[in-house]
Amino acid sequence: MSAHPVDHDANCLFCKIVAKQIPSRMVFEDDEFYAFHDIHPWAPVHFLIIPKRHIPSMAHLGADDVGLMGRMMALVPVLALQEGCNPYPQGGFRLVTNTGAEGGQEVQHLHFHVMGGPRPWLRG
Ligand code: 5GP
Ligand code: ZN
């Protein structure tokens, strides 16, 4: 049995996106992760990577999640280049994970923001 009984939250916006109940512009999908373009991009490239499992935030991670989070992080440079970020070091990207109200988190399903592309950006 899973250590995480709540794999899907029917009221969660990003769970609905994973289930394709709400449309999104997909960047990547496998068994564990879904990536899609942010609806309000800050930068020429701005997409989100989420675990398909409903994890509300980074504050909810435990020792069981180390492998999952490592695989999620390893996706970042691969998808950044795929989506048009320029190569390091002249290019690169920004990785952001807002956590909790004071961390600026608006959607309560763990997500990485990956932003990149030529400056200036709209924000950041
Ligand atoms: P947070 O503030 O929680 O870190 O970021 C949530 C992000 O989700 C925001 O950048 C916002 O633009 C994005 N977002 C919110 N609703 C939707 C949606 O329905 N579709 C997509 N693609 N992005 C969304
Ligand atoms: Zn969710």
Tab-separated table of C-alpha atoms and ligand atoms in Angstrom:
chain	number	residue	atom	x	y	z
A	1	MET	CA	0.000	0.000	0.000
A	2	SER	CA	1.173	3.492	-0.800
A	3	ALA	CA	2.582	5.629	2.001
A	4	HIS	CA	0.578	8.427	0.411
A	5	PRO	CA	-3.125	7.567	0.563
A	6	VAL	CA	-4.200	10.795	-1.202
A	7	ASP	CA	-2.842	10.348	-4.739
A	8	HIS	CA	-5.477	12.536	-6.351
A	9	ASP	CA	-7.449	15.479	-4.977
A	10	ALA	CA	-10.672	15.989	-6.931
A	11	ASN	CA	-10.719	19.687	-5.965
A	12	CYS	CA	-7.127	20.405	-7.030
A	13	LEU	CA	-6.559	22.441	-10.199
A	14	PHE	CA	-3.327	20.650	-11.132
A	15	CYS	CA	-4.826	17.189	-10.440
A	16	LYS	CA	-7.556	18.190	-12.908
A	17	ILE	CA	-4.876	19.204	-15.417
A	18	VAL	CA	-3.115	15.834	-14.952
A	19	ALA	CA	-6.454	14.081	-15.508
A	20	LYS	CA	-6.981	16.272	-18.601
A	21	GLN	CA	-10.280	17.531	-17.159
A	22	ILE	CA	-8.789	21.002	-17.704
A	23	PRO	CA	-6.807	21.584	-20.908
A	24	SER	CA	-3.140	22.564	-20.829
A	25	ARG	CA	-0.275	22.909	-23.304
A	26	MET	CA	1.756	19.800	-22.550
A	27	VAL	CA	5.550	19.856	-22.443
A	28	PHE	CA	6.220	16.327	-21.128
A	29	GLU	CA	4.440	13.365	-19.590
A	30	ASP	CA	5.482	10.043	-18.115
A	31	ASP	CA	4.164	7.774	-15.360
A	32	GLU	CA	5.302	10.078	-12.562
A	33	PHE	CA	5.357	13.627	-13.932
A	34	TYR	CA	3.451	16.065	-16.082
A	35	ALA	CA	4.882	19.327	-17.462
A	36	PHE	CA	2.910	22.122	-19.147
A	37	HIS	CA	3.203	25.778	-20.097
A	38	ASP	CA	2.265	28.323	-17.441
A	39	ILE	CA	-0.895	30.194	-18.424
A	40	HIS	CA	0.686	33.545	-17.400
A	41	PRO	CA	4.346	33.275	-18.451
A	42	TRP	CA	6.958	35.556	-16.861
A	43	ALA	CA	9.637	34.718	-19.410
A	44	PRO	CA	9.897	33.587	-23.062
A	45	VAL	CA	10.064	30.023	-21.688
A	46	HIS	CA	7.930	29.341	-18.591
A	47	PHE	CA	6.579	25.921	-17.859
A	48	LEU	CA	5.634	23.941	-14.749
A	49	ILE	CA	6.696	20.408	-13.779
A	50	ILE	CA	4.468	18.563	-11.325
A	51	PRO	CA	4.375	15.081	-9.841
A	52	LYS	CA	1.181	13.347	-10.953
A	53	ARG	CA	0.626	12.306	-7.345
A	54	HIS	CA	-1.085	15.026	-5.301
A	55	ILE	CA	1.641	16.372	-3.010
A	56	PRO	CA	0.439	19.764	-1.715
A	57	SER	CA	3.855	21.407	-1.351
A	58	MET	CA	7.559	20.990	-0.634
A	59	ALA	CA	6.589	21.204	3.058
A	60	HIS	CA	4.912	17.795	2.685
A	61	LEU	CA	7.980	15.882	1.486
A	62	GLY	CA	9.375	12.995	3.465
A	63	ALA	CA	12.196	10.485	3.167
A	64	ASP	CA	10.075	8.355	0.796
A	65	ASP	CA	10.013	11.192	-1.725
A	66	VAL	CA	13.784	11.565	-2.212
A	67	GLY	CA	13.883	9.450	-5.392
A	68	LEU	CA	10.822	11.128	-6.898
A	69	MET	CA	12.208	14.605	-6.259
A	70	GLY	CA	15.609	13.664	-7.638
A	71	ARG	CA	14.006	12.436	-10.853
A	72	MET	CA	11.879	15.609	-11.008
A	73	MET	CA	14.953	17.796	-10.651
A	74	ALA	CA	16.867	15.828	-13.283
A	75	LEU	CA	14.048	16.570	-15.751
A	76	VAL	CA	14.590	20.319	-15.412
A	77	PRO	CA	17.693	20.805	-17.630
A	78	VAL	CA	16.411	18.328	-20.224
A	79	LEU	CA	13.018	20.012	-20.607
A	80	ALA	CA	14.535	23.517	-20.378
A	81	LEU	CA	16.638	22.864	-23.496
A	82	GLN	CA	13.741	21.081	-25.217
A	83	GLU	CA	11.510	24.132	-24.679
A	84	GLY	CA	14.003	26.651	-26.019
A	85	CYS	CA	16.155	27.807	-23.111
A	86	ASN	CA	19.633	28.593	-24.396
A	87	PRO	CA	22.554	26.450	-23.223
A	88	TYR	CA	24.500	27.163	-20.035
A	89	PRO	CA	26.359	29.396	-19.259
A	90	GLN	CA	25.220	32.197	-21.605
A	91	GLY	CA	21.663	30.895	-21.482
A	92	GLY	CA	20.438	28.833	-18.554
A	93	PHE	CA	17.165	28.937	-16.673
A	94	ARG	CA	15.585	29.761	-13.313
A	95	LEU	CA	14.006	27.083	-11.101
A	96	VAL	CA	11.435	28.316	-8.543
A	97	THR	CA	9.223	26.441	-6.088
A	98	ASN	CA	6.883	28.599	-4.034
A	99	THR	CA	5.855	26.967	-0.751
A	100	GLY	CA	3.031	28.132	1.503
A	101	ALA	CA	1.335	31.511	1.768
A	102	GLU	CA	4.478	33.416	2.734
A	103	GLY	CA	6.372	31.573	-0.001
A	104	GLY	CA	3.874	32.900	-2.551
A	105	GLN	CA	2.265	29.530	-3.387
A	106	GLU	CA	-1.149	29.911	-5.045
A	107	VAL	CA	-1.833	26.385	-6.302
A	108	GLN	CA	-1.598	23.753	-3.563
A	109	HIS	CA	-0.020	20.995	-5.686
A	110	LEU	CA	3.778	20.892	-5.654
A	111	HIS	CA	5.256	22.415	-8.812
A	112	PHE	CA	8.559	23.610	-10.211
A	113	HIS	CA	8.508	26.773	-12.309
A	114	VAL	CA	11.174	26.626	-15.036
A	115	MET	CA	11.836	29.986	-16.695
A	116	GLY	CA	14.331	31.007	-19.329
A	117	GLY	CA	14.988	32.591	-22.681
A	118	PRO	CA	16.354	35.977	-23.722
A	119	ARG	CA	15.885	38.943	-21.367
A	120	PRO	CA	14.163	41.191	-20.505
A	121	TRP	CA	11.468	39.063	-18.887
A	122	LEU	CA	8.029	40.275	-17.914
A	123	ARG	CA	8.922	39.631	-14.246
A	124	GLY	CA	11.953	38.406	-12.363
B	1	5GP	P1	2.333	29.409	-7.648
B	1	5GP	O1	2.004	30.840	-7.387
B	1	5GP	O2	1.397	28.481	-6.917
B	1	5GP	O3	3.775	29.076	-7.456
B	1	5GP	O4	2.147	29.204	-9.201
B	1	5GP	C1	0.972	28.773	-9.801
B	1	5GP	C2	1.158	29.000	-11.280
B	1	5GP	O5	0.133	28.306	-11.957
B	1	5GP	C3	1.052	30.482	-11.718
B	1	5GP	O6	2.263	30.875	-12.376
B	1	5GP	C4	-0.152	30.502	-12.659
B	1	5GP	O7	0.035	31.350	-13.774
B	1	5GP	C5	-0.258	29.045	-13.069
B	1	5GP	N1	-1.632	28.641	-13.365
B	1	5GP	C6	-2.729	28.879	-12.591
B	1	5GP	N2	-3.817	28.333	-13.155
B	1	5GP	C7	-3.393	27.737	-14.302
B	1	5GP	C8	-4.081	26.999	-15.317
B	1	5GP	O8	-5.297	26.764	-15.287
B	1	5GP	N3	-3.338	26.543	-16.356
B	1	5GP	C9	-1.993	26.771	-16.430
B	1	5GP	N4	-1.348	26.271	-17.499
B	1	5GP	N5	-1.313	27.447	-15.486
B	1	5GP	C10	-2.014	27.929	-14.443
B	2	ZN	ZN	-3.278	18.025	-6.936
